[in-house]
Structure formats: C-alpha cells, structure tokens
Coordinates of C-alpha atoms in Angstrom, one line a residue:
M21 CA 97.7 123.4 86.8
K22 CA 99.8 122.5 83.8
I23 CA 98.8 123.9 80.5
V24 CA 99.0 120.5 78.8
D25 CA 96.5 119.2 81.3
K26 CA 94.1 122.0 80.5
I27 CA 94.6 121.5 76.8
A28 CA 93.8 117.8 77.3
E29 CA 90.6 118.7 79.0
K30 CA 89.6 120.9 76.1
A31 CA 90.4 118.1 73.6
A32 CA 88.3 115.6 75.6
E33 CA 85.4 118.1 75.4
K34 CA 86.1 118.6 71.7
N35 CA 86.0 122.4 72.3
P36 CA 88.3 125.0 70.7
F37 CA 90.3 127.1 73.1
Y38 CA 92.5 130.2 73.1
S39 CA 95.0 132.0 75.3
F40 CA 96.1 135.6 75.7
E41 CA 99.6 137.2 75.7
Y42 CA 100.3 140.3 77.8
F43 CA 103.4 142.4 78.2
P44 CA 104.5 144.5 81.2
P45 CA 103.9 148.2 80.5
K46 CA 106.7 150.7 81.0
T47 CA 104.9 152.8 83.7
S48 CA 103.5 151.8 87.1
Q49 CA 100.1 153.3 86.2
G50 CA 100.0 151.3 83.0
L51 CA 100.7 148.1 84.9
S52 CA 98.1 148.9 87.5
N53 CA 95.5 149.5 84.7
L54 CA 96.6 146.3 83.0
Y55 CA 95.5 144.4 86.1
D56 CA 92.0 145.9 85.8
R57 CA 92.0 145.0 82.1
I58 CA 93.0 141.4 82.7
G59 CA 90.2 141.2 85.3
R60 CA 87.7 142.3 82.6
M61 CA 89.1 140.0 80.0
Q62 CA 88.8 137.1 82.4
S63 CA 85.2 137.1 81.3
L64 CA 86.3 136.0 77.9
S65 CA 87.5 132.7 79.5
P66 CA 91.0 132.2 78.1
T67 CA 92.4 128.8 78.8
F68 CA 95.7 130.4 80.0
V69 CA 97.6 133.6 79.7
T70 CA 101.3 134.3 79.1
C71 CA 103.4 137.3 80.2
T72 CA 106.4 138.4 78.2
W73 CA 110.0 138.8 79.3
G74 CA 112.3 141.7 78.4
A75 CA 115.6 141.1 76.7
G76 CA 118.4 140.4 79.3
G77 CA 115.9 140.4 82.1
S78 CA 115.1 144.1 81.7
T79 CA 111.5 143.5 82.9
F80 CA 112.4 141.0 85.6
E81 CA 110.4 142.7 88.4
K82 CA 107.4 143.7 86.3
T83 CA 107.1 140.3 84.5
T84 CA 107.3 138.3 87.7
E85 CA 104.8 140.6 89.4
L86 CA 102.4 140.6 86.4
S87 CA 102.6 136.8 86.2
A88 CA 102.0 136.4 90.0
V89 CA 99.0 138.8 89.9
A90 CA 97.4 137.0 86.9
Q91 CA 97.9 133.6 88.6
T92 CA 97.0 134.4 92.3
V93 CA 94.6 137.4 92.1
H94 CA 92.7 136.6 88.9
G95 CA 93.0 132.9 89.1
L96 CA 94.2 132.6 85.5
E97 CA 96.5 129.7 84.6
T98 CA 99.7 131.7 83.8
C99 CA 102.7 130.9 81.7
M100 CA 105.7 133.1 82.3
H101 CA 108.1 133.8 79.4
L102 CA 111.8 133.4 80.3
T103 CA 114.7 134.2 78.0
C104 CA 118.3 133.0 78.6
T105 CA 120.3 135.3 76.3
N106 CA 122.2 137.9 78.2
M107 CA 121.1 136.3 81.5
D108 CA 123.4 134.8 84.0
R109 CA 122.4 131.6 85.8
G110 CA 121.6 133.4 89.1
K111 CA 119.0 135.6 87.4
V112 CA 117.4 132.5 85.7
D113 CA 117.3 130.7 89.1
D114 CA 115.7 133.8 90.7
A115 CA 113.0 134.0 88.0
L116 CA 112.2 130.3 88.3
A117 CA 112.0 130.5 92.1
E118 CA 109.7 133.5 91.9
A119 CA 107.4 131.6 89.5
K120 CA 107.2 128.6 91.7
R121 CA 106.6 130.7 94.8
A122 CA 103.6 132.3 93.0
G123 CA 102.2 128.8 92.1
I124 CA 103.0 129.2 88.4
Q125 CA 103.7 125.8 86.8
N126 CA 104.2 126.9 83.2
I127 CA 107.3 128.5 81.5
L128 CA 107.8 129.5 77.9
A129 CA 111.5 128.9 77.4
L130 CA 113.0 131.2 74.8
R131 CA 116.5 132.0 73.7
G132 CA 115.7 135.6 73.4
D133 CA 117.8 138.0 71.4
P134 CA 121.3 139.3 72.1
P135 CA 121.4 143.0 72.3
R136 CA 120.4 143.9 68.7
G137 CA 123.2 145.4 66.6
Q138 CA 126.0 144.0 68.7
E139 CA 128.5 142.6 66.2
Y140 CA 130.9 141.9 69.1
W141 CA 128.4 140.4 71.5
T142 CA 129.2 137.2 73.6
Q143 CA 126.7 135.4 75.9
V144 CA 126.8 136.2 79.6
D145 CA 126.8 132.6 80.7
D146 CA 128.1 129.7 78.7
T147 CA 125.3 127.6 80.2
F148 CA 122.7 129.3 78.0
V149 CA 123.3 129.8 74.3
H150 CA 120.0 128.5 72.8
A151 CA 116.5 127.8 74.1
I152 CA 117.2 124.1 74.2
D153 CA 119.8 124.9 76.9
L154 CA 117.2 126.6 79.1
V155 CA 114.8 123.7 78.6
R156 CA 117.4 121.2 79.7
Y157 CA 118.4 123.4 82.7
I158 CA 114.8 123.7 83.9
R159 CA 114.3 120.0 83.7
Q160 CA 117.6 119.4 85.6
Q161 CA 116.7 121.8 88.4
Y162 CA 112.9 121.2 88.7
G163 CA 112.2 117.8 87.2
D164 CA 108.6 117.7 85.9
Y165 CA 107.3 120.5 88.2
F166 CA 107.2 123.0 85.3
C167 CA 105.2 122.5 82.1
I168 CA 107.6 123.9 79.4
G169 CA 106.6 125.6 76.2
V170 CA 108.9 126.6 73.4
A171 CA 108.5 128.8 70.3
G172 CA 108.0 127.6 66.7
Y173 CA 108.8 129.7 63.7
P174 CA 106.6 128.9 60.6
E175 CA 108.6 131.3 58.5
G176 CA 112.0 130.8 60.1
H177 CA 113.6 132.7 62.9
M178 CA 114.3 136.3 62.3
D179 CA 118.0 135.8 62.7
S180 CA 118.3 132.7 60.6
T181 CA 119.6 132.6 57.1
E182 CA 118.3 129.1 56.6
T183 CA 115.6 128.8 53.9
D184 CA 114.9 125.1 54.3
S185 CA 112.0 124.7 56.7
S186 CA 113.1 121.2 57.6
V187 CA 116.1 122.6 59.5
E188 CA 113.8 124.8 61.7
I189 CA 111.6 121.8 62.3
Q190 CA 114.6 119.7 63.4
Y191 CA 115.5 122.4 65.9
L192 CA 112.0 122.3 67.2
K193 CA 112.0 118.5 67.5
E194 CA 115.3 118.7 69.5
K195 CA 113.7 121.2 71.9
I196 CA 110.8 118.8 72.4
D197 CA 113.1 115.8 72.9
A198 CA 115.0 117.9 75.6
G199 CA 111.8 118.2 77.6
A200 CA 109.4 120.8 76.1
D201 CA 105.7 120.0 76.3
F202 CA 104.0 122.4 73.9
V203 CA 104.7 125.0 71.2
L204 CA 103.5 128.5 70.7
T205 CA 104.2 129.7 67.2
Q206 CA 105.3 133.1 66.0
L207 CA 102.7 135.4 64.5
F208 CA 102.0 135.0 60.8
Y209 CA 99.6 136.4 58.1
D210 CA 100.2 133.8 55.4
V211 CA 97.7 131.1 56.4
D212 CA 98.6 128.8 53.4
G213 CA 102.3 129.0 54.3
F214 CA 101.5 128.1 58.0
L215 CA 99.4 125.1 57.1
A216 CA 102.0 123.8 54.7
W217 CA 104.6 124.1 57.6
E218 CA 102.3 122.6 60.1
K219 CA 101.7 119.5 58.0
Q220 CA 105.5 118.7 58.1
W221 CA 105.3 117.9 61.8
N222 CA 102.7 117.1 64.4
F223 CA 104.6 115.6 67.3
V224 CA 103.4 117.8 70.2
S225 CA 100.6 120.2 71.1
H226 CA 101.1 123.5 69.1
H227 CA 99.1 126.7 68.9
P228 CA 99.4 129.3 66.2
G229 CA 100.2 132.9 67.3
I230 CA 97.5 135.4 66.2
M231 CA 98.3 139.1 66.3
P232 CA 95.4 141.4 65.3
I233 CA 96.5 144.5 63.4
Q234 CA 96.0 147.4 65.8
S235 CA 97.7 150.1 63.7
F236 CA 99.3 150.3 60.3
N237 CA 102.7 151.6 61.6
G238 CA 102.8 148.9 64.3
F239 CA 102.0 146.2 61.7
R240 CA 104.7 147.5 59.4
R241 CA 107.3 147.6 62.1
I242 CA 106.7 144.1 63.5
T243 CA 106.5 142.4 60.1
K244 CA 109.7 144.1 59.1
L245 CA 111.5 143.4 62.3
A246 CA 110.5 139.7 62.6
K247 CA 110.6 139.1 58.8
I248 CA 107.0 138.1 58.6
R249 CA 105.6 137.5 55.1
V250 CA 102.7 139.8 54.2
P251 CA 100.4 138.3 51.5
T252 CA 99.6 140.5 48.6
T253 CA 95.9 140.5 49.5
V254 CA 96.7 141.9 53.0
A255 CA 99.0 144.6 51.7
E256 CA 96.5 145.6 49.0
S257 CA 93.7 145.8 51.6
L258 CA 95.7 148.0 54.0
E259 CA 97.1 150.4 51.5
P260 CA 93.9 152.5 50.8
I261 CA 93.0 152.7 54.6
K262 CA 96.5 153.0 56.2
N263 CA 95.8 156.5 57.3
D264 CA 92.4 155.7 58.9
D265 CA 93.2 154.2 62.3
Q266 CA 89.7 152.9 62.9
K267 CA 89.4 151.2 59.5
V268 CA 92.8 149.6 60.0
K269 CA 91.7 148.3 63.4
D270 CA 88.4 147.0 61.9
Y271 CA 90.3 145.2 59.1
G272 CA 92.6 143.7 61.7
V273 CA 89.6 142.2 63.5
T274 CA 88.2 140.8 60.2
L275 CA 91.6 139.4 59.2
A276 CA 92.2 137.7 62.5
A277 CA 88.7 136.2 62.6
D278 CA 89.1 134.9 59.1
T279 CA 92.5 133.4 59.9
I280 CA 91.1 131.6 63.0
Q281 CA 88.2 130.3 61.0
R282 CA 90.5 128.9 58.2
L283 CA 92.6 127.2 60.8
L284 CA 89.5 125.7 62.5
D285 CA 88.4 124.3 59.2
A286 CA 91.9 122.7 58.9
G287 CA 91.4 121.0 62.2
I288 CA 93.5 123.3 64.5
T289 CA 91.6 124.0 67.7
G290 CA 94.0 126.1 69.9
F291 CA 95.0 129.7 69.3
H292 CA 97.4 132.1 71.1
I293 CA 96.3 135.7 70.7
C294 CA 98.8 138.5 71.1
T295 CA 96.6 141.1 72.7
L296 CA 99.2 144.0 72.8
N297 CA 97.4 144.7 76.1
L298 CA 94.4 145.9 74.2
E299 CA 90.9 144.6 74.8
K300 CA 88.2 145.5 72.3
S301 CA 89.7 143.9 69.2
V302 CA 90.2 140.6 71.1
R303 CA 86.6 140.5 72.2
L304 CA 85.3 141.3 68.8
I305 CA 87.4 138.6 67.2
L306 CA 86.2 136.0 69.6
E307 CA 82.6 137.1 69.1
R308 CA 83.1 137.0 65.3
V309 CA 84.2 133.4 65.3
G310 CA 81.6 132.3 67.8
F311 CA 83.9 131.5 70.7
V312 CA 82.0 133.9 73.1
N313 CA 78.4 135.1 73.2
P314 CA 78.2 138.9 73.0
A315 CA 75.3 139.2 75.4
T316 CA 76.9 136.9 78.0
T317 CA 80.2 138.7 77.8
R318 CA 78.6 142.1 78.2
R319 CA 76.7 141.0 81.3
Q320 CA 79.9 139.5 82.8
Q321 CA 81.9 142.6 82.1
Q322 CA 79.3 144.9 83.6
H323 CA 79.7 143.0 86.9
H324 CA 83.4 143.7 87.0
Q325 CA 84.0 146.8 89.1
I326 CA 85.9 149.5 87.1
I327 CA 87.8 152.1 89.0
N328 CA 90.0 154.9 88.0
E329 CA 89.5 154.7 84.3
P330 CA 90.5 157.7 82.2
V331 CA 87.9 159.6 80.3
H332 CA 87.9 162.6 78.0
K333 CA 86.3 165.8 79.1
D334 CA 84.2 167.6 76.6
G335 CA 86.2 169.6 74.1
R336 CA 86.0 172.9 76.0
R337 CA 89.1 175.0 76.5
D338 CA 89.8 175.8 80.1
S339 CA 93.0 177.7 80.1
V340 CA 94.1 181.1 78.8
D341 CA 96.6 179.6 76.3
G342 CA 93.8 177.8 74.5
T343 CA 95.2 174.3 74.7
L344 CA 92.8 171.4 74.7
N345 CA 92.1 169.5 77.9
P346 CA 94.3 166.4 78.2
V347 CA 93.1 163.0 79.0
I348 CA 92.2 163.0 82.7
W349 CA 91.6 160.4 85.3
N350 CA 87.9 159.9 86.4
P351 CA 85.7 157.0 87.3
T352 CA 83.2 156.0 84.6
D353 CA 80.2 153.6 84.5
D354 CA 80.5 153.2 80.8
H355 CA 81.9 149.7 81.2
L356 CA 81.6 148.4 77.6
G357 CA 82.4 151.6 75.8
R358 CA 85.0 153.8 77.1
S359 CA 86.6 151.5 79.7
E360 CA 87.6 148.8 77.2
S361 CA 88.6 151.2 74.3
W362 CA 89.7 154.5 75.9
D363 CA 93.3 153.7 74.7
D364 CA 92.3 151.8 71.6
F365 CA 94.7 153.9 69.4
P366 CA 98.1 153.7 71.0
N367 CA 100.7 155.7 69.1
G368 CA 103.8 154.1 70.4
R369 CA 105.5 156.1 73.1
W370 CA 103.3 159.1 72.2
G371 CA 100.2 157.4 73.6
D372 CA 98.8 157.9 77.1
A373 CA 101.4 156.7 79.7
R374 CA 98.6 155.4 81.9
S375 CA 97.5 152.9 79.2
P376 CA 98.2 149.2 79.7
A377 CA 99.3 149.3 76.0
F378 CA 102.0 152.0 76.7
G379 CA 105.4 150.5 76.1
D380 CA 107.2 148.2 73.6
L381 CA 104.4 147.3 71.2
D382 CA 106.7 144.9 69.4
G383 CA 108.5 143.5 72.4
Y384 CA 112.0 144.3 71.1
G385 CA 112.6 147.6 73.0
A386 CA 115.7 149.5 72.3
S387 CA 117.2 148.2 69.1
L388 CA 118.9 149.3 65.9
K389 CA 116.2 147.7 63.7
V390 CA 118.8 146.3 61.3
K391 CA 121.5 143.7 61.2
P392 CA 125.0 144.7 62.3
W393 CA 126.4 144.5 58.7
K394 CA 123.6 146.6 57.4
A395 CA 124.0 149.2 60.1
L396 CA 127.7 149.5 59.4
E397 CA 126.9 149.9 55.7
L398 CA 124.4 152.7 56.4
W399 CA 126.2 154.6 59.1
G400 CA 129.9 153.8 58.5
R401 CA 132.5 154.5 61.2
P402 CA 132.0 158.1 62.5
K403 CA 135.1 159.7 63.9
N404 CA 133.7 163.0 65.3
V405 CA 130.5 164.8 66.1
E406 CA 130.4 166.4 62.6
D407 CA 130.2 162.9 61.1
I408 CA 127.2 162.1 63.3
S409 CA 125.5 165.4 62.4
Q410 CA 126.0 164.7 58.7
L411 CA 124.3 161.3 59.1
F412 CA 121.3 163.0 60.6
V413 CA 121.3 165.5 57.8
K414 CA 121.4 162.7 55.2
F415 CA 118.5 161.0 56.8
I416 CA 116.4 164.2 56.8
Q417 CA 117.3 164.7 53.1
G418 CA 116.4 161.1 52.3
T419 CA 119.8 159.8 51.2
I420 CA 120.0 157.2 53.9
P421 CA 116.8 155.2 54.8
L422 CA 116.9 155.2 58.6
L423 CA 118.8 156.1 61.8
P424 CA 119.0 154.0 65.0
W425 CA 116.0 155.9 66.4
S426 CA 113.8 155.6 63.3
E427 CA 111.7 152.8 61.9
G428 CA 112.0 154.1 58.3
A429 CA 112.2 157.2 56.2
P430 CA 110.8 160.5 57.5
L431 CA 107.0 160.9 57.2
P432 CA 105.7 163.0 54.3
E433 CA 104.8 165.8 56.7
T434 CA 108.5 166.3 57.2
E435 CA 108.7 168.1 53.8
A436 CA 107.2 171.2 55.5
I437 CA 110.1 171.5 57.9
Q438 CA 112.9 169.7 56.1
A439 CA 115.1 172.8 55.7
R440 CA 114.7 173.7 59.4
L441 CA 115.6 170.2 60.5
V442 CA 118.7 170.3 58.3
T443 CA 119.8 173.5 60.0
C444 CA 119.2 172.0 63.5
N445 CA 121.4 169.0 62.7
Q446 CA 124.1 171.1 61.1
R447 CA 124.5 173.1 64.2
G448 CA 124.8 169.9 66.3
F449 CA 121.2 169.5 67.5
L450 CA 120.5 165.9 66.6
T451 CA 116.8 165.5 65.9
V452 CA 115.0 162.2 66.5
G453 CA 111.4 163.4 66.4
S454 CA 109.4 166.3 65.0
Q455 CA 106.2 167.5 63.5
P456 CA 105.0 170.8 61.9
A457 CA 102.2 173.0 63.2
V458 CA 98.8 172.3 61.5
D459 CA 95.8 174.4 61.9
G460 CA 92.6 172.6 60.7
K461 CA 93.8 170.7 57.6
P462 CA 91.3 168.2 56.1
S463 CA 91.7 164.7 57.4
T464 CA 92.3 163.6 53.8
D465 CA 95.4 165.9 53.4
P466 CA 98.1 163.8 51.7
L467 CA 100.9 165.1 54.0
V468 CA 99.3 165.5 57.5
G469 CA 95.8 164.0 57.2
W470 CA 94.7 161.0 59.3
G471 CA 91.4 159.5 60.6
P472 CA 88.1 159.2 58.8
K473 CA 87.1 161.4 55.9
G474 CA 85.2 164.7 56.6
G475 CA 87.3 165.7 59.6
Y476 CA 89.9 168.3 60.4
V477 CA 93.3 167.7 62.0
Y478 CA 95.5 169.9 64.2
Q479 CA 99.1 169.7 65.4
K480 CA 101.4 171.7 67.6
A481 CA 104.9 172.0 66.3
F482 CA 107.3 169.9 68.4
I483 CA 110.8 168.7 68.1
E484 CA 112.8 166.1 70.1
L485 CA 116.6 166.3 69.9
F486 CA 119.9 165.5 71.6
V487 CA 121.9 168.5 72.7
G488 CA 125.6 168.6 73.6
P489 CA 126.5 169.6 77.2
N490 CA 128.0 172.9 76.2
E491 CA 124.7 174.0 74.6
V492 CA 122.3 172.8 77.4
V493 CA 122.3 175.9 79.7
A494 CA 121.9 178.4 76.8
L495 CA 119.1 176.4 75.2
V496 CA 117.2 176.1 78.5
E497 CA 117.5 179.8 79.2
K498 CA 116.3 180.6 75.7
L499 CA 113.3 178.3 75.9
R500 CA 112.3 179.6 79.3
T501 CA 112.4 183.2 78.2
S502 CA 111.5 183.2 74.5
S503 CA 107.7 182.7 74.6
P504 CA 105.0 181.7 77.0
W505 CA 103.8 179.3 74.3
I506 CA 106.9 177.2 74.6
T507 CA 107.0 174.2 76.9
F508 CA 109.9 171.8 77.2
L509 CA 111.3 168.8 79.0
A510 CA 115.0 168.1 79.2
A511 CA 116.8 165.1 80.7
S512 CA 120.2 163.6 80.9
R513 CA 121.0 159.9 80.9
D514 CA 121.9 160.0 84.6
G515 CA 118.5 161.2 85.8
D516 CA 118.8 165.0 85.7
V517 CA 115.4 166.7 84.7
V518 CA 114.7 170.3 83.8
T519 CA 111.3 171.5 82.7
N520 CA 109.2 174.7 82.6
L521 CA 105.9 172.8 83.1
T522 CA 105.8 173.5 86.8
G523 CA 104.7 177.1 86.3
D524 CA 106.9 178.2 89.2
V525 CA 109.2 180.8 87.8
L526 CA 111.4 181.1 90.9
E527 CA 111.8 177.4 91.0
E528 CA 112.9 177.4 87.3
Q529 CA 115.3 180.2 87.9
N530 CA 116.9 178.3 90.8
K531 CA 117.2 175.2 88.6
I532 CA 118.9 177.1 85.8
A533 CA 121.3 178.6 88.2
E534 CA 122.2 175.2 89.6
L535 CA 122.4 173.8 86.1
K536 CA 124.8 176.6 85.0
K537 CA 127.0 176.1 88.0
I538 CA 127.3 172.3 87.6
C539 CA 127.8 172.3 83.8
G540 CA 130.2 175.3 84.2
K541 CA 132.4 173.3 86.4
K542 CA 132.3 170.5 83.9
Q543 CA 133.2 172.8 81.0
D544 CA 136.1 174.3 82.9
K545 CA 137.5 170.8 83.4
V546 CA 136.9 170.0 79.7
K547 CA 138.9 173.1 78.7
K548 CA 141.8 172.1 80.9
D549 CA 141.6 168.6 79.4
A550 CA 141.6 170.0 75.9
V551 CA 144.7 172.1 76.6
A552 CA 146.4 169.0 78.0
S553 CA 145.3 166.9 75.0
P554 CA 145.3 168.9 71.8
S555 CA 144.4 165.8 69.7
S556 CA 140.9 165.7 71.2
S557 CA 137.9 166.6 69.0
S558 CA 137.5 170.3 68.1
S559 CA 133.8 170.2 68.2
S560 CA 132.2 172.2 71.0
S561 CA 129.5 169.6 71.4
S562 CA 131.8 166.7 72.1
T563 CA 133.4 167.5 75.4
T564 CA 133.9 164.9 78.1
T565 CA 135.7 161.7 78.8
E566 CA 134.2 158.2 78.3
E567 CA 133.9 157.7 82.1
A568 CA 132.4 161.0 83.3
P569 CA 128.8 162.0 83.0
A570 CA 128.1 165.6 81.9
C571 CA 126.4 166.8 85.1
E572 CA 125.5 165.6 88.5
T573 CA 121.9 164.9 89.4
F574 CA 120.1 167.9 90.8
S575 CA 116.5 167.3 89.9
N576 CA 115.5 163.7 90.2
K577 CA 111.8 163.1 90.6
L578 CA 109.7 160.0 91.1
E579 CA 107.3 158.9 88.4
D580 CA 104.2 159.6 90.6
E581 CA 105.3 163.2 90.8
L582 CA 105.5 163.5 87.1
V583 CA 102.2 162.1 85.8
E584 CA 99.9 165.1 86.2
D585 CA 100.7 167.1 83.1
S586 CA 99.6 165.9 79.7
N587 CA 99.9 167.9 76.5
A588 CA 97.9 166.9 73.5
V589 CA 100.0 167.8 70.5
T590 CA 97.9 166.1 67.8
W591 CA 94.1 166.0 67.7
G592 CA 91.3 165.6 65.2
V593 CA 87.6 166.7 65.0
F594 CA 85.3 164.4 63.1
P595 CA 81.6 164.3 62.5
G596 CA 79.7 162.6 65.3
K597 CA 82.8 161.8 67.4
E598 CA 84.5 163.2 70.4
I599 CA 87.7 165.1 69.8
I600 CA 90.4 162.5 69.3
Q601 CA 93.9 163.0 70.8
P602 CA 96.2 160.3 69.5
T603 CA 99.4 162.0 70.4
V604 CA 100.0 163.1 74.0
I605 CA 103.3 164.2 75.5
E606 CA 103.7 163.7 79.3
K607 CA 106.6 163.8 81.7
V608 CA 106.3 160.2 82.7
S609 CA 106.2 159.0 79.1
F610 CA 109.1 161.3 78.2
L611 CA 111.2 159.8 81.0
A612 CA 110.3 156.3 79.9
W613 CA 111.4 157.1 76.4
R614 CA 114.5 158.9 77.7
D615 CA 115.8 155.5 79.0
E616 CA 115.2 153.9 75.6
A617 CA 116.6 156.8 73.6
F618 CA 119.9 156.7 75.5
E619 CA 120.1 152.9 75.4
I620 CA 120.0 153.1 71.6
W621 CA 123.3 155.1 71.7
R622 CA 124.7 152.1 73.6
E623 CA 123.4 149.7 71.0
W624 CA 125.0 151.7 68.2
E625 CA 128.2 152.0 70.2
H626 CA 128.5 148.2 70.5
L627 CA 128.6 147.8 66.7
Y628 CA 132.3 148.7 67.0
P629 CA 135.3 147.0 68.7
K630 CA 136.4 148.2 72.1
G631 CA 138.9 151.0 71.9
S632 CA 137.9 152.1 68.4
E633 CA 137.3 155.8 67.7
S634 CA 133.7 155.2 66.7
R635 CA 132.9 153.3 69.9
K636 CA 134.5 156.0 72.1
L637 CA 132.7 158.8 70.3
L638 CA 129.3 157.2 70.5
H639 CA 129.8 156.3 74.2
Q640 CA 130.8 159.9 74.9
I641 CA 127.7 161.3 73.2
G642 CA 125.4 158.8 74.8
H643 CA 126.6 159.7 78.2
D644 CA 127.1 163.5 77.9
Y645 CA 124.2 164.7 75.7
W646 CA 120.8 165.7 77.0
L647 CA 117.5 164.8 75.4
F648 CA 115.0 167.7 74.8
N649 CA 111.3 167.6 74.0
I650 CA 110.1 171.1 72.9
V651 CA 106.5 172.1 72.0
N652 CA 105.2 175.3 70.6
N653 CA 101.6 175.3 72.0
D654 CA 100.4 177.9 69.5
F655 CA 99.4 175.6 66.7
R656 CA 98.6 178.6 64.5
D657 CA 102.2 179.6 64.5
P658 CA 104.2 177.5 62.0
D659 CA 107.6 179.2 62.6
G660 CA 107.9 180.1 66.3
L661 CA 109.5 176.8 67.4
W662 CA 112.0 176.7 64.5
D663 CA 113.0 180.3 65.0
I664 CA 114.3 179.3 68.4
V665 CA 116.1 176.0 67.6
A666 CA 117.0 176.4 64.0

C-alpha cells in the first residue's frame, strides 16, 4: 500500500500518526536482533517504517533485506531509502527491482552525499546528480507503481551555502513537480524555526523528523555534521548532565515529547521518528504524548516471543585474571525491562556488536567530518610519514582541533597519558583511540567520571593505533610475550588478522612465524626497491608501492567465528544498579571498525589530485599499515601498556 493512501486514511479519521526509521547494523547478529526489535515495536503501531541506505550503495544487501523483512515478515508498510550519488544506473535498477519483488511500493529518493572530503569527486553516472534526477528516473521506469518521498531541509542542506530559505523551498517544489508524493524533513531542535519554515509552503504531505537525544556525544556529532541549530535552552539543559548518560536520555525523551506536542498544537499531525534502532525512548515518547496506552503496549509486547536476548550475569569474577564477565547471550523472560533496553547506552563502535544499534549512529559512516577546504587548511599537504606523525602529535597536544578519525579535541582524560601518546606518535605509531587505566575513581571525577552521582568508575588502559609494516612482527612478538595481562587484535586492510585472544600458544607461535615469513619477503623486496630508487622516503614505516598490499592473507576468519570473546574495558558501579559496561571490545566490532578506519585513509587520500605526493603517501599508508587494538587488562596498572608501546 502506498504511504500517501495510509496518510489519507489517518487524515479521514482525524488521528495523528507516526513512522519509524531504522538503519542496517554493521554485523549480522545486530541485524538479526533488529528483526526481533522491529517485531516488538510493531505493537506501537507505526503507520509505516523506513530503512536507510548507505552512501554509494554500501549497504545494498542489508538495506534491501531489512526492507523486505519489515514488509513481508512483519507486515509493516515499508519505505526504502535510495540514494543516487556514487551509484551507477545498474545498481539503482537492481535496488528498485528488489523493492518491487518484495512488495514494497514506497521509496525515499535522496541525492545522498558524495564521498565526504573528496575535493576532486565526480559523479559515477551523469543520469544522477540530484535527488530530482532519481525522482524523474523512477517515474520514467515504473510510472505510478512507487509512492516517492523526498527530503526537506528546514535549516538548509548541510552542503549548501544558501541562507535564503526560499531557495531550498524552490528546490523542494521542483522535486514535487517531478513526481514526488510526500516529504520527510531532516531532524531539528529549533521548533520555532521549523514552524516559520513550514508556513512558507504547504503543497504536499510533509512530516517533521524527530530524533530523540540518546547520548550527548551522539547529539553533538550529528548536530555538527548536519549543521543543525541547537537552541540555547537545549544547550543549557544538556551542559550540567552531559556526563550522566541516563539523565541525557531522559531529557531526550522529554524534549522529543514536548516538540511533538508543540507541533500538534500547531496543527501538524504526522511525525517521523529516527529510532537509531533503539526501543525504549521511542515507546516512552509515544506514551508521554498519549499516542499509545502504556498498559496496552505492555500486554502486546509480552505476547511477542523474545529469543536469544543478551543479559548480564551478576558481577562475579569467574577467571583468574579478575576481568569482569562480558555481556553474554541468554534467553530472558524480562520482556519489558532488559529486552527493550539491554543496549540502551550505545557507545558508538565500542558498544555491543550484537546490538541492533551497533553501527553508524549518524548514518554518515566513514567521513572526514569537515569540508575539503577546511581539511586542507588543518592537515596541509603531507609529503612523508614524519609529516603524518607530526599531525598526530599536534592533535594530541591540542594545536589542531581534529584528525580524520576524531570528532573533536581529545577528551579531558587524555591529559593523564598525553606524554605517552606523543611518544607513540613520534616513533611512527599513529594513535586513533586510547584511554588511561582507572581504579575506582568517583563517578563525578572531572576527567574520567561518568554516570550518576555516588558511583565509582573503572577503566582498563587501551590504545588503538596504526603500525607500519616493518614494525608489525616485532610489536606482535612483544605483545604476545610481555605480560599475560595484555590482549591485542591486529588486522590489515586486506583481511589479515592476528590476535592472542585464542589462548592457544602453539597456534599463536605458528601465526607469528607465518607473519614473519610473509612480511620478511615483503621487506626484502622493499630494500631492493629502495636501492633501485634512492629518492623514496627514508622512513622505515613507509615501505611499499601504491599497488601492493603489505602482506598476503593468512588468517581470514568469518564473523561468526569471531563473536565469542568480549572484553569490558570500562565499567561503573552505582547504588542500586547492576554493574554497567558501556565500553566493550570484541573481535567482530573491531573488524567492523577496521573497515571504516582504513576507508578513512582513502577519504583523506582523495582530498588531493591524482599523482600528487600527498595522495601517493596516504594511499601507501592506508594499504600497508596494520590497525592494532591493545588492552592491558590489569586496570590497577597505569603504566604497563605504555611501557610496551611508548
């Protein structure tokens, strides 16, 4: 059924309505659990749901599968997002055919974003430059089979320099004239600004985008990335509670409910809720504004069979090294407590890889976070590895505000390990994530505290860094033999994986021997190349040609084989609560992040013209370096990790 027909039914009944947006998680277990969550949230009776699309078709299979399951298994009217930027016509045709095959009649036609940071980017197919081109193409190919939605931007598109709202409204009108049937707007927090914009046009069904604040960092990132205005009242309300995850989430529910109520009072009756694949906040918002009855919803959810939901064990230690039990996978009958909120505090890629919310919380994926001109201003035109190392040092010291892998300046806790991080980067170990060890600091501590007052927080020291191919073997051997408290994961761009998490010493020794042999052959070749080409970089970390990877694959593993080991590296103890573990490192989440981390090298590389020194250098590093994640599991030892790597 077409969305516009369902909306017409609601209008005839004079009832408000709402829809939900979901995104495809990065892991197969996350996707599987999202299906369960969608089934439970079906009891909230959304008029339709939408499923997002990754830039350039990067989530083609997962988005089409998610859309088909929502439509055919759960019986939800589903609208599949489809972007045309960086998509050739064949991929667009395949996506539309898959949607029709699944009985989906609704498409949200978007331009999408070119690979962010690419100053020299050109579209893949001249057919698709703007969303209006996709709208016209769908109408040409399928007539009126599809109901087509488009995006509206109350505060202007993030890539636009236009300040006159009438220009954006004209673009919107042109998309409607080309065949679009309805509009879903971008999220906003300035209600007055939205209402002023909405009064300037009213020529098609339109529904404001509502994104509940789920975490302070996530809110800060998405508002900065999409250039969303933050009213002073919202900023002032968040500032004193930004380190208390539960209070931030509670405020997010209140703010979203108040926003919907104000829009209702203004005569708007349809709302599109960006769920971020989370459940509890959405239910509470709908209950708060009276859209659903709490008692009825609870009864309906209790009838939904929950299987394979994760639960925490009690806080007992069950291993000789004293680490806390990780999140494990057990059935539970606590349908309305744990099953809807077990992953209520996603922490980006550090959350539980089995969570439906694990993945791109802002939908932008690998990106440089800044415009090309700003990136060039910040990072210049590096010519060698020493230039790159110096950029990382400047970031740690606070003289540049961000790196391609960061969302902003280092967190305050970095002060405790700043000198160690500087040393790491000066020796060519490029650090992209770290935290100091913490042994029972108050939750109100200004540097490392988090959560409600009256608690204590703990951290294991960890570091994540890129390592040059000449250093990989030596570092792996050192990590494996230095201390039983050290665990690590290492991966190349091409799929090579080395870890000491298996517990099989013989297997690890065999891996190291194979790694040494493979990288040794590569180093011999590099030495010969260096003799033949004296002008090449003198750095020991920058070693190979643009075309050749550092090592051949010798330890590729499937995701299902890598999900069993979880390592809680941050946890808190609070009065009357279970032990909370917001930061978990797992093999499967590390590998998902590995793909994005290396993709960011490519994004940075494409700032520069083909053939330039900077582009060649960044291409070489992105292909030859390895990504390491190293944890010192003795949280009482503040120096053990740094003595090894710095």
